Coordinates of N, CA and C and ligand atoms in Angstrom, one line a residue:
M709 N 12.5 12.6 9.2 CA 11.1 12.8 9.0 C 10.5 11.9 7.9
R710 N 9.5 11.2 8.2 CA 8.9 10.3 7.1 C 7.9 11.1 6.3
I711 N 8.0 11.0 5.0 CA 7.0 11.7 4.1 C 5.8 10.8 4.0
P712 N 4.6 11.3 4.3 CA 3.4 10.5 4.2 C 3.2 10.0 2.7
I713 N 2.6 8.9 2.6 CA 2.3 8.4 1.3 C 0.8 8.0 1.2
I714 N 0.1 8.5 0.2 CA -1.3 8.1 0.0 C -1.4 7.3 -1.3
G715 N -1.9 6.1 -1.2 CA -2.1 5.3 -2.4 C -3.6 5.2 -2.7
G716 N -3.9 5.3 -4.0 CA -5.3 5.1 -4.4 C -5.5 3.8 -5.1
N717 N -6.0 2.8 -4.4 CA -6.1 1.4 -5.0 C -7.5 1.3 -5.7
W718 N -7.5 1.4 -7.0 CA -8.7 1.4 -7.7 C -9.4 0.0 -7.8
K719 N -8.6 -1.0 -7.4 CA -9.1 -2.4 -7.5 C -9.6 -2.7 -8.9
M720 N -10.8 -3.4 -9.1 CA -11.2 -3.7 -10.5 C -12.2 -2.7 -10.9
H721 N -11.8 -1.4 -10.8 CA -12.7 -0.3 -11.3 C -11.8 0.7 -12.1
R722 N -12.5 1.4 -13.0 CA -11.8 2.4 -13.8 C -10.7 1.8 -14.6
G723 N -10.9 0.6 -15.1 CA -9.8 -0.1 -15.9 C -9.9 0.3 -17.4
I724 N -10.9 1.0 -17.8 CA -11.0 1.4 -19.2 C -10.2 2.7 -19.3
P725 N -9.2 2.8 -20.2 CA -8.3 3.9 -20.2 C -9.0 5.3 -20.2
K726 N -10.2 5.3 -20.9 CA -10.9 6.6 -21.0 C -11.4 7.0 -19.6
D727 N -11.9 6.0 -18.9 CA -12.4 6.3 -17.5 C -11.3 6.8 -16.6
A728 N -10.2 6.1 -16.7 CA -9.0 6.3 -15.9 C -8.5 7.8 -16.2
K729 N -8.5 8.1 -17.4 CA -8.0 9.4 -17.9 C -8.9 10.5 -17.3
E730 N -10.2 10.3 -17.4 CA -11.1 11.3 -16.9 C -10.9 11.6 -15.5
M731 N -10.7 10.5 -14.7 CA -10.5 10.6 -13.2 C -9.2 11.4 -13.0
L732 N -8.2 11.0 -13.7 CA -6.9 11.7 -13.4 C -6.9 13.2 -13.8
E733 N -7.6 13.4 -14.9 CA -7.6 14.8 -15.4 C -8.4 15.7 -14.4
A734 N -9.3 15.1 -13.6 CA -10.0 15.8 -12.6 C -9.1 16.0 -11.3
L735 N -8.3 14.9 -11.1 CA -7.5 14.9 -9.8 C -6.3 15.8 -9.9
I736 N -5.6 15.8 -11.1 CA -4.3 16.5 -11.2 C -4.4 18.0 -10.8
P737 N -5.4 18.8 -11.3 CA -5.4 20.2 -10.8 C -5.7 20.3 -9.3
L738 N -6.5 19.4 -8.8 CA -6.9 19.5 -7.4 C -5.7 19.3 -6.4
V739 N -4.7 18.5 -6.9 CA -3.5 18.2 -5.9 C -2.2 18.8 -6.4
K740 N -2.2 19.6 -7.5 CA -1.0 20.1 -8.0 C -0.1 20.8 -7.1
D741 N -0.7 21.5 -6.1 CA 0.1 22.3 -5.1 C 0.5 21.5 -3.9
V742 N 0.1 20.3 -3.8 CA 0.4 19.5 -2.6 C 1.9 19.1 -2.6
R743 N 2.5 19.4 -1.4 CA 4.0 19.2 -1.3 C 4.2 18.2 -0.1
N744 N 5.2 17.5 -0.1 CA 5.6 16.6 1.0 C 4.6 15.5 1.3
V745 N 3.9 15.1 0.2 CA 3.1 13.9 0.3 C 3.4 13.1 -1.0
D746 N 3.7 11.8 -0.9 CA 3.8 11.0 -2.1 C 2.5 10.5 -2.5
I747 N 2.1 10.7 -3.7 CA 0.8 10.3 -4.2 C 0.9 9.2 -5.2
V748 N 0.2 8.1 -5.0 CA 0.4 7.0 -5.9 C -1.0 6.5 -6.3
I749 N -1.3 6.4 -7.6 CA -2.5 5.8 -8.1 C -2.2 4.4 -8.6
V750 N -3.1 3.5 -8.1 CA -2.9 2.1 -8.4 C -4.1 1.5 -9.2
P751 N -4.0 1.7 -10.6 CA -5.2 1.3 -11.4 C -5.1 -0.1 -11.8
P752 N -6.1 -0.7 -12.4 CA -6.0 -2.0 -13.0 C -4.9 -2.0 -14.1
F753 N -4.4 -3.2 -14.4 CA -3.3 -3.2 -15.4 C -3.7 -2.6 -16.8
T754 N -5.0 -2.7 -17.1 CA -5.5 -2.2 -18.4 C -5.5 -0.7 -18.5
A755 N -5.3 -0.1 -17.4 CA -5.3 1.4 -17.4 C -3.9 2.0 -17.0
L756 N -2.9 1.1 -17.0 CA -1.6 1.6 -16.7 C -1.0 2.6 -17.7
S757 N -1.7 2.7 -18.8 CA -1.3 3.7 -19.8 C -1.4 5.1 -19.3
I758 N -2.1 5.3 -18.2 CA -2.2 6.7 -17.6 C -0.9 7.2 -17.1
I759 N 0.1 6.3 -17.1 CA 1.5 6.8 -16.8 C 1.9 8.0 -17.7
D760 N 1.4 7.9 -18.9 CA 1.8 9.1 -19.8 C 1.1 10.4 -19.4
I761 N -0.1 10.2 -18.8 CA -0.8 11.5 -18.4 C -0.2 12.1 -17.1
V762 N 0.4 11.3 -16.2 CA 0.9 11.9 -15.0 C 2.3 12.4 -15.1
E763 N 2.9 12.2 -16.3 CA 4.3 12.6 -16.4 C 4.4 14.1 -16.1
G764 N 5.4 14.5 -15.3 CA 5.6 15.9 -15.0 C 4.7 16.4 -13.9
T765 N 3.8 15.5 -13.3 CA 2.9 15.9 -12.2 C 3.5 15.3 -10.9
N766 N 2.9 15.6 -9.8 CA 3.3 15.0 -8.5 C 2.6 13.7 -8.2
I767 N 2.1 13.0 -9.2 CA 1.4 11.7 -9.1 C 2.3 10.6 -9.7
K768 N 2.4 9.5 -8.9 CA 3.1 8.3 -9.5 C 2.1 7.2 -9.6
I769 N 2.6 6.2 -10.4 CA 1.7 5.1 -10.7 C 2.2 3.7 -10.1
G770 N 1.3 2.9 -9.6 CA 1.7 1.6 -9.1 C 0.8 0.5 -9.7
A771 N 1.3 -0.7 -9.6 CA 0.5 -1.8 -10.1 C -0.1 -2.5 -8.9
Q772 N -1.2 -3.3 -9.1 CA -1.9 -3.9 -8.0 C -1.3 -5.3 -7.6
N773 N -0.4 -5.8 -8.5 CA 0.2 -7.1 -8.2 C 1.2 -7.4 -9.3
M774 N 2.0 -8.4 -9.1 CA 3.0 -8.9 -10.1 C 3.4 -10.3 -9.8
Y775 N 4.0 -11.0 -10.8 CA 4.5 -12.3 -10.5 C 6.0 -12.2 -10.2
F776 N 6.6 -13.3 -9.7 CA 8.0 -13.2 -9.3 C 9.0 -13.7 -10.3
E777 N 8.5 -14.0 -11.6 CA 9.4 -14.3 -12.7 C 9.2 -13.2 -13.7
E778 N 10.3 -13.0 -14.5 CA 10.2 -11.9 -15.5 C 9.6 -12.3 -16.8
K779 N 9.7 -13.6 -17.2 CA 9.0 -14.0 -18.4 C 8.8 -15.5 -18.4
G780 N 8.0 -16.0 -19.3 CA 7.8 -17.5 -19.4 C 6.4 -17.9 -19.5
A781 N 6.2 -19.2 -19.3 CA 4.8 -19.8 -19.5 C 4.0 -19.6 -18.2
F782 N 3.5 -18.4 -17.9 CA 2.8 -18.1 -16.7 C 1.5 -17.3 -17.1
T783 N 0.6 -18.0 -17.8 CA -0.6 -17.4 -18.4 C -1.4 -16.6 -17.4
G784 N -1.7 -15.4 -17.7 CA -2.5 -14.6 -16.8 C -1.7 -13.8 -15.8
E785 N -0.4 -14.0 -15.8 CA 0.4 -13.2 -14.8 C 1.0 -12.0 -15.4
I786 N 1.5 -11.1 -14.5 CA 2.1 -9.9 -15.0 C 3.6 -9.8 -14.6
S787 N 4.5 -9.6 -15.5 CA 5.9 -9.6 -15.2 C 6.3 -8.2 -14.6
P788 N 7.2 -8.3 -13.6 CA 7.7 -7.1 -13.0 C 8.6 -6.3 -14.1
L789 N 9.1 -7.0 -15.0 CA 9.9 -6.4 -16.1 C 9.0 -5.5 -17.0
F790 N 7.8 -6.0 -17.3 CA 6.9 -5.2 -18.1 C 6.5 -4.0 -17.3
L791 N 6.3 -4.1 -16.0 CA 5.9 -3.0 -15.2 C 7.0 -1.9 -15.2
K792 N 8.2 -2.4 -15.0 CA 9.3 -1.5 -14.9 C 9.5 -0.8 -16.3
E793 N 9.4 -1.5 -17.4 CA 9.6 -1.0 -18.7 C 8.6 0.1 -19.1
I794 N 7.4 0.0 -18.6 CA 6.4 1.0 -19.0 C 6.4 2.2 -18.0
G795 N 7.3 2.1 -17.0 CA 7.4 3.3 -16.1 C 6.6 3.2 -14.9
C796 N 6.2 2.0 -14.5 CA 5.5 1.9 -13.3 C 6.5 2.0 -12.1
E797 N 6.2 2.7 -11.1 CA 7.2 2.9 -10.0 C 6.9 2.1 -8.8
Y798 N 5.6 1.9 -8.4 CA 5.3 1.1 -7.2 C 4.6 -0.2 -7.6
V799 N 4.5 -1.1 -6.6 CA 3.7 -2.3 -6.8 C 3.1 -2.7 -5.4
V800 N 1.8 -2.9 -5.4 CA 1.2 -3.4 -4.2 C 1.3 -4.9 -4.1
L801 N 1.7 -5.4 -3.0 CA 1.9 -6.9 -2.8 C 1.2 -7.3 -1.5
G802 N 0.5 -8.5 -1.6 CA -0.1 -9.1 -0.5 C -1.4 -8.4 0.0
H803 N -2.0 -7.7 -0.9 CA -3.3 -7.1 -0.5 C -4.2 -8.2 0.1
S804 N -5.0 -7.9 1.0 CA -5.9 -9.0 1.7 C -6.8 -9.6 0.7
E805 N -7.2 -8.9 -0.4 CA -8.0 -9.6 -1.4 C -7.2 -10.6 -2.2
R806 N -5.9 -10.4 -2.4 CA -5.0 -11.4 -3.0 C -4.8 -12.6 -2.0
R807 N -4.7 -12.2 -0.7 CA -4.4 -13.3 0.3 C -5.7 -14.2 0.4
D808 N -6.9 -13.5 0.6 CA -8.1 -14.2 0.9 C -8.7 -14.9 -0.3
I809 N -8.9 -14.1 -1.4 CA -9.6 -14.7 -2.6 C -8.7 -15.5 -3.4
F810 N -7.5 -15.1 -3.6 CA -6.6 -15.8 -4.5 C -5.5 -16.7 -3.8
K811 N -5.7 -16.8 -2.5 CA -5.0 -17.7 -1.6 C -3.5 -17.5 -1.7
E812 N -3.1 -16.2 -1.8 CA -1.6 -15.9 -1.7 C -1.2 -16.0 -0.3
N813 N 0.0 -16.7 -0.1 CA 0.5 -16.8 1.3 C 1.8 -16.0 1.5
D814 N 2.3 -15.9 2.7 CA 3.4 -15.1 3.0 C 4.6 -15.5 2.2
E815 N 4.8 -16.8 1.9 CA 5.9 -17.4 1.2 C 5.9 -16.8 -0.3
L816 N 4.7 -16.8 -0.9 CA 4.6 -16.3 -2.3 C 4.9 -14.8 -2.3
I817 N 4.3 -14.1 -1.3 CA 4.4 -12.7 -1.3 C 5.9 -12.3 -1.0
N818 N 6.6 -13.1 -0.2 CA 8.0 -12.9 0.0 C 8.8 -13.0 -1.3
K819 N 8.5 -14.0 -2.1 CA 9.2 -14.2 -3.4 C 8.9 -13.0 -4.3
K820 N 7.7 -12.5 -4.3 CA 7.3 -11.4 -5.2 C 8.1 -10.1 -4.7
L821 N 8.1 -10.0 -3.3 CA 8.8 -8.8 -2.7 C 10.3 -8.8 -3.1
K822 N 10.9 -9.9 -3.0 CA 12.4 -10.0 -3.3 C 12.6 -9.6 -4.8
K823 N 11.7 -10.1 -5.6 CA 11.8 -9.8 -7.1 C 11.6 -8.3 -7.3
A824 N 10.5 -7.8 -6.7 CA 10.2 -6.4 -6.9 C 11.4 -5.5 -6.5
L825 N 12.0 -5.8 -5.4 CA 13.2 -5.1 -4.9 C 14.4 -5.2 -5.9
S826 N 14.5 -6.4 -6.4 CA 15.7 -6.6 -7.3 C 15.4 -5.8 -8.6
M827 N 14.2 -5.5 -8.9 CA 13.9 -4.8 -10.2 C 13.7 -3.3 -9.9
E828 N 14.0 -2.9 -8.7 CA 13.8 -1.5 -8.2 C 12.4 -0.9 -8.4
L829 N 11.4 -1.8 -8.2 CA 10.1 -1.4 -8.1 C 9.9 -1.1 -6.6
K830 N 9.0 -0.1 -6.2 CA 8.9 0.2 -4.8 C 7.7 -0.6 -4.3
P831 N 7.9 -1.5 -3.4 CA 6.8 -2.3 -2.9 C 5.9 -1.6 -1.8
I832 N 4.6 -1.8 -1.9 CA 3.7 -1.4 -0.8 C 3.2 -2.8 -0.3
V833 N 3.6 -3.2 0.8 CA 3.2 -4.6 1.3 C 2.1 -4.5 2.4
C834 N 1.0 -5.2 2.1 CA -0.1 -5.2 3.0 C -0.1 -6.3 4.0
I835 N -0.4 -5.9 5.3 CA -0.6 -6.9 6.3 C -1.8 -6.5 7.1
G836 N -2.5 -7.5 7.8 CA -3.6 -7.1 8.6 C -4.4 -8.3 9.0
E837 N -5.2 -8.1 10.1 CA -5.9 -9.3 10.7 C -7.3 -9.3 10.3
H838 N -7.9 -10.5 10.4 CA -9.4 -10.6 10.3 C -10.1 -10.2 11.5
L839 N -11.4 -10.0 11.4 CA -12.2 -9.6 12.6 C -12.1 -10.6 13.7
E840 N -12.2 -12.0 13.3 CA -12.2 -13.0 14.4 C -10.8 -13.0 15.1
D841 N -9.7 -12.7 14.4 CA -8.4 -12.6 15.1 C -8.5 -11.5 16.1
R842 N -9.0 -10.3 15.7 CA -9.1 -9.2 16.7 C -10.0 -9.6 17.9
E843 N -11.1 -10.2 17.6 CA -12.0 -10.5 18.7 C -11.4 -11.5 19.6
Q844 N -10.5 -12.3 19.1 CA -9.9 -13.3 20.0 C -8.6 -12.8 20.6
G845 N -8.3 -11.5 20.4 CA -7.1 -10.9 21.0 C -5.8 -11.4 20.3
K846 N -6.0 -11.8 19.0 CA -4.8 -12.3 18.3 C -4.2 -11.4 17.3
T847 N -4.5 -10.1 17.4 CA -4.1 -9.2 16.3 C -2.5 -9.2 16.3
K848 N -1.9 -9.0 17.4 CA -0.4 -8.9 17.4 C 0.3 -10.2 16.9
E849 N -0.3 -11.3 17.3 CA 0.2 -12.6 16.9 C 0.1 -12.8 15.3
I850 N -1.0 -12.4 14.8 CA -1.2 -12.4 13.3 C -0.2 -11.5 12.6
I851 N -0.1 -10.3 13.1 CA 0.7 -9.3 12.5 C 2.2 -9.8 12.5
K852 N 2.6 -10.3 13.7 CA 4.0 -10.8 13.8 C 4.3 -11.9 12.8
G853 N 3.3 -12.9 12.7 CA 3.5 -14.0 11.8 C 3.6 -13.5 10.3
Q854 N 2.7 -12.5 9.9 CA 2.8 -12.0 8.6 C 4.1 -11.2 8.3
F855 N 4.5 -10.5 9.3 CA 5.7 -9.7 9.2 C 6.9 -10.6 9.0
E856 N 7.0 -11.6 9.9 CA 8.2 -12.5 9.8 C 8.2 -13.3 8.5
G857 N 7.0 -13.8 8.0 CA 6.9 -14.6 6.8 C 7.1 -13.7 5.6
T858 N 6.5 -12.5 5.5 CA 6.6 -11.7 4.3 C 8.0 -11.1 4.2
F859 N 8.6 -10.7 5.3 CA 9.9 -10.0 5.2 C 11.1 -10.9 5.5
N860 N 10.8 -12.2 5.4 CA 11.9 -13.2 5.7 C 13.1 -13.0 4.7
G861 N 14.2 -12.8 5.2 CA 15.4 -12.6 4.4 C 15.6 -11.2 3.8
I862 N 14.7 -10.3 4.2 CA 14.8 -8.9 3.7 C 15.9 -8.1 4.5
S863 N 16.9 -7.5 3.8 CA 17.9 -6.8 4.6 C 17.5 -5.5 5.1
K864 N 18.3 -4.9 6.0 CA 18.1 -3.6 6.6 C 17.9 -2.6 5.5
E865 N 18.8 -2.6 4.5 CA 18.8 -1.6 3.4 C 17.5 -1.8 2.6
E866 N 17.1 -3.0 2.4 CA 15.9 -3.3 1.6 C 14.6 -2.8 2.3
I867 N 14.5 -3.1 3.6 CA 13.3 -2.8 4.3 C 13.0 -1.3 4.3
T868 N 14.0 -0.5 4.2 CA 13.7 1.0 4.2 C 13.1 1.4 2.9
K869 N 13.2 0.5 1.9 CA 12.6 0.9 0.5 C 11.2 0.4 0.4
I870 N 10.7 -0.3 1.5 CA 9.3 -0.8 1.5 C 8.4 0.1 2.2
V871 N 7.2 0.2 1.7 CA 6.1 0.8 2.4 C 5.2 -0.3 3.0
I872 N 5.0 -0.3 4.3 CA 4.1 -1.3 4.9 C 2.7 -0.7 5.0
A873 N 1.7 -1.4 4.5 CA 0.3 -0.9 4.7 C -0.4 -1.8 5.7
Y874 N -0.7 -1.2 6.8 CA -1.5 -2.0 7.8 C -3.0 -1.8 7.5
E875 N -3.6 -3.0 7.1 CA -5.0 -2.9 6.6 C -5.8 -4.0 7.4
P876 N -6.4 -3.6 8.5 CA -7.3 -4.6 9.2 C -8.4 -5.0 8.2
I877 N -8.5 -6.3 8.0 CA -9.4 -6.8 6.9 C -10.8 -6.4 7.2
W878 N -11.2 -6.4 8.5 CA -12.6 -6.1 8.8 C -12.9 -4.6 8.5
A879 N -11.9 -3.8 8.2 CA -12.2 -2.4 7.9 C -12.2 -2.1 6.4
I880 N -11.8 -3.1 5.6 CA -11.6 -2.8 4.1 C -13.0 -2.9 3.4
G881 N -13.4 -1.8 2.8 CA -14.6 -1.8 2.0 C -15.9 -2.0 2.8
T882 N -15.8 -1.9 4.2 CA -16.9 -2.2 5.0 C -17.5 -0.9 5.6
G883 N -16.8 0.2 5.5 CA -17.2 1.4 6.1 C -16.9 1.5 7.6
K884 N -16.3 0.4 8.1 CA -15.9 0.4 9.5 C -14.4 0.7 9.6
T885 N -14.1 1.9 10.1 CA -12.7 2.2 10.2 C -12.1 1.9 11.6
A886 N -10.9 1.5 11.6 CA -10.3 1.3 12.9 C -10.2 2.7 13.5
T887 N -10.4 2.9 14.8 CA -10.2 4.2 15.4 C -8.8 4.6 15.3
P888 N -8.5 5.9 15.3 CA -7.1 6.3 15.2 C -6.2 5.6 16.3
E889 N -6.8 5.4 17.5 CA -6.0 4.8 18.6 C -5.8 3.3 18.2
Q890 N -6.8 2.6 17.7 CA -6.6 1.2 17.4 C -5.6 1.0 16.3
A891 N -5.6 1.9 15.3 CA -4.7 1.8 14.2 C -3.3 2.2 14.7
D892 N -3.2 3.2 15.4 CA -1.8 3.7 15.9 C -1.2 2.6 16.8
E893 N -2.0 1.9 17.6 CA -1.4 0.8 18.4 C -0.8 -0.3 17.6
V894 N -1.4 -0.6 16.5 CA -0.8 -1.7 15.6 C 0.4 -1.1 14.9
H895 N 0.3 0.1 14.4 CA 1.4 0.7 13.7 C 2.6 0.8 14.6
Q896 N 2.4 1.1 15.9 CA 3.5 1.2 16.9 C 4.1 -0.2 17.1
Y897 N 3.2 -1.2 17.1 CA 3.7 -2.6 17.2 C 4.5 -3.0 16.0
I898 N 4.1 -2.6 14.8 CA 4.9 -2.9 13.6 C 6.3 -2.2 13.7
R899 N 6.3 -1.0 14.2 CA 7.6 -0.3 14.4 C 8.4 -1.0 15.4
E900 N 7.8 -1.6 16.4 CA 8.5 -2.4 17.5 C 9.1 -3.6 16.8
L901 N 8.4 -4.3 15.9 CA 8.9 -5.5 15.2 C 10.1 -5.1 14.3
L902 N 9.9 -3.9 13.7 CA 11.1 -3.4 12.8 C 12.3 -3.2 13.7
G903 N 12.1 -2.6 14.9 CA 13.2 -2.3 15.8 C 13.8 -3.6 16.2
N904 N 13.0 -4.6 16.6 CA 13.6 -5.9 17.0 C 14.3 -6.6 15.9
N905 N 13.8 -6.6 14.7 CA 14.4 -7.3 13.6 C 15.5 -6.6 12.9
Y906 N 15.5 -5.3 13.0 CA 16.5 -4.5 12.4 C 17.1 -3.6 13.5
D907 N 16.8 -2.3 13.5 CA 17.3 -1.5 14.6 C 16.4 -0.2 14.7
K908 N 16.6 0.6 15.7 CA 15.7 1.7 16.0 C 15.6 2.7 14.9
Q909 N 16.8 3.0 14.4 CA 16.8 4.0 13.3 C 16.0 3.5 12.1
T910 N 16.2 2.2 11.8 CA 15.4 1.6 10.6 C 13.9 1.7 10.9
A911 N 13.6 1.3 12.2 CA 12.2 1.3 12.6 C 11.5 2.7 12.4
E912 N 12.3 3.7 12.7 CA 11.8 5.1 12.6 C 11.7 5.6 11.1
S913 N 12.5 4.9 10.2 CA 12.5 5.5 8.9 C 11.5 4.8 7.9
V914 N 10.9 3.6 8.3 CA 10.0 2.9 7.4 C 8.6 3.5 7.5
R915 N 8.0 3.7 6.3 CA 6.7 4.3 6.3 C 5.6 3.2 6.5
I916 N 4.6 3.5 7.4 CA 3.6 2.5 7.6 C 2.2 3.3 7.3
Q917 N 1.6 2.8 6.3 CA 0.3 3.5 5.9 C -0.9 2.7 6.6
Y918 N -2.0 3.4 6.8 CA -3.2 2.7 7.3 C -4.2 2.6 6.1
G919 N -4.8 1.4 6.0 CA -5.8 1.2 5.0 C -7.1 0.6 5.6
G920 N -8.2 1.0 5.2 CA -9.5 0.4 5.7 C -10.5 1.5 5.9
S921 N -11.3 1.7 4.8 CA -12.4 2.7 4.9 C -11.9 4.1 5.3
V922 N -10.8 4.5 4.7 CA -10.3 5.9 4.9 C -11.2 6.8 4.0
K923 N -11.7 7.9 4.6 CA -12.6 8.8 3.9 C -12.2 10.2 4.3
P924 N -12.7 11.2 3.5 CA -12.3 12.6 3.8 C -12.7 13.0 5.3
N925 N -13.7 12.4 5.8 CA -14.1 12.8 7.2 C -13.4 12.1 8.3
N926 N -12.5 11.1 8.0 CA -11.8 10.5 9.1 C -10.3 10.5 8.9
A927 N -9.9 11.0 7.6 CA -8.5 10.9 7.3 C -7.5 11.7 8.2
S928 N -7.9 13.0 8.5 CA -6.9 13.8 9.2 C -6.7 13.3 10.6
E929 N -7.8 12.8 11.2 CA -7.6 12.3 12.6 C -6.7 11.1 12.6
L930 N -6.8 10.2 11.5 CA -5.9 9.1 11.4 C -4.5 9.5 11.2
F931 N -4.3 10.4 10.2 CA -3.0 10.8 9.8 C -2.2 11.7 10.8
Q932 N -3.0 12.2 11.8 CA -2.3 13.0 12.8 C -1.6 12.1 13.8
K933 N -1.9 10.8 13.8 CA -1.3 9.9 14.8 C 0.2 9.7 14.4
E934 N 1.0 9.6 15.5 CA 2.5 9.6 15.3 C 3.0 8.5 14.4
N935 N 2.4 7.3 14.4 CA 3.0 6.2 13.7 C 2.3 6.0 12.3
I936 N 1.3 6.8 12.0 CA 0.6 6.6 10.7 C 1.1 7.6 9.6
D937 N 1.7 7.0 8.6 CA 2.3 7.8 7.6 C 1.5 7.8 6.3
G938 N 0.2 8.2 6.4 CA -0.6 8.2 5.2 C -1.5 7.0 5.1
G939 N -2.1 6.8 4.0 CA -3.1 5.8 3.8 C -3.1 5.1 2.5
L940 N -3.6 3.8 2.5 CA -3.9 3.1 1.3 C -5.5 3.2 1.2
V941 N -6.0 3.8 0.1 CA -7.4 4.1 0.0 C -8.1 3.4 -1.1
G942 N -9.1 2.7 -0.8 CA -9.8 2.0 -1.9 C -11.0 2.8 -2.4
G943 N -12.2 2.6 -1.9 CA -13.4 3.2 -2.4 C -13.3 4.7 -2.6
A944 N -12.7 5.4 -1.6 CA -12.7 6.9 -1.7 C -11.7 7.4 -2.7
S945 N -10.9 6.5 -3.3 CA -9.9 7.0 -4.3 C -10.5 7.0 -5.7
L946 N -11.8 6.6 -5.8 CA -12.4 6.6 -7.1 C -13.1 7.9 -7.4
D947 N -13.1 8.8 -6.5 CA -13.7 10.1 -6.7 C -12.7 11.1 -6.5
A948 N -12.5 12.0 -7.5 CA -11.3 12.9 -7.5 C -11.4 13.9 -6.3
N949 N -12.6 14.4 -6.0 CA -12.7 15.3 -4.9 C -12.4 14.6 -3.5
S950 N -13.0 13.5 -3.3 CA -12.7 12.7 -2.1 C -11.3 12.4 -1.9
F951 N -10.7 11.9 -3.0 CA -9.3 11.5 -2.9 C -8.4 12.7 -2.7
A952 N -8.7 13.8 -3.3 CA -7.9 15.0 -3.2 C -8.0 15.5 -1.7
D953 N -9.1 15.4 -1.1 CA -9.3 15.8 0.3 C -8.5 15.0 1.2
I954 N -8.4 13.7 0.9 CA -7.6 12.7 1.8 C -6.1 13.0 1.6
I955 N -5.7 13.3 0.4 CA -4.3 13.7 0.1 C -3.9 14.9 0.9
K956 N -4.8 15.9 0.9 CA -4.5 17.2 1.6 C -4.5 17.0 3.1
A957 N -5.3 16.0 3.6 CA -5.3 15.7 5.0 C -4.0 15.2 5.5
A958 N -3.2 14.6 4.5 CA -1.9 14.0 4.9 C -0.8 15.0 5.0
Q959 N -1.0 16.3 4.5 CA 0.0 17.3 4.5 C 0.3 17.7 5.9
K960 N 1.5 17.7 6.3 CA 1.8 18.0 7.8 C 2.1 19.5 7.9
Ligands
LIG366 C1 -8.0 -1.1 0.0 O1 -8.4 -1.4 -1.0 O2 -6.8 -1.3 0.3 C2 -8.9 -0.4 1.0 C3 -8.4 0.0 2.1 O3 -10.2 -0.2 0.6 P1 -11.3 0.8 1.3 O4 -10.6 2.1 1.4 O5 -12.4 0.8 0.3 O6 -11.6 0.1 2.6

């Protein structure tokens, strides 16, 4: 049985520790009784100090990005060693905003992924197609390319430690959600790729989250689909009540 995982990607919001603390103090009591759902808040680096606030709760903390070296002359980058040392448990890699705005490619994401795994950080790796890919019937081709590039050289043991986030780029921050059927079809395809590249048991054990305008009113329909193991949530994770409702919708 795969335990659903809900991530709250705050992007470049609530990065002031006081704002982040306020949000968490509202969220913690709302979700304290939630069982069998992994909850991860992914704040900006400047608010990672909230790690101290979630201690002893059912909420974990992740970073939005990292570099693939531990230290050195890499101005503006964040070391996985620093993340690990401060108690960060997860790291999001290859978010479409990193790929599109900051020109990160599969090769770079693959290097980061290997480093994160070697540091025992839990990676949440994003893949997804643009609207024009979907309109041209190229969704599976794009997903296969990203899968093979991003997970190049990743062992069977390692892939089971990774959470894959399927995030159709046309649905991120747009208010346009993939229908549960559209999302499940791609999730099923990703599972097929896992089966072909590893084996059936591995394919069944890897968690695949959906991301793209998940809201309290569409979450449970999405999460009921067989291949959807929770969600990576942007906008709706900034409000404690909305995010708590989405988390509760993932409880099976
Ligand atoms: C995201 O940031 O990964 C995301 C899916 O954003 P939103 O929920 O706002 O579409």
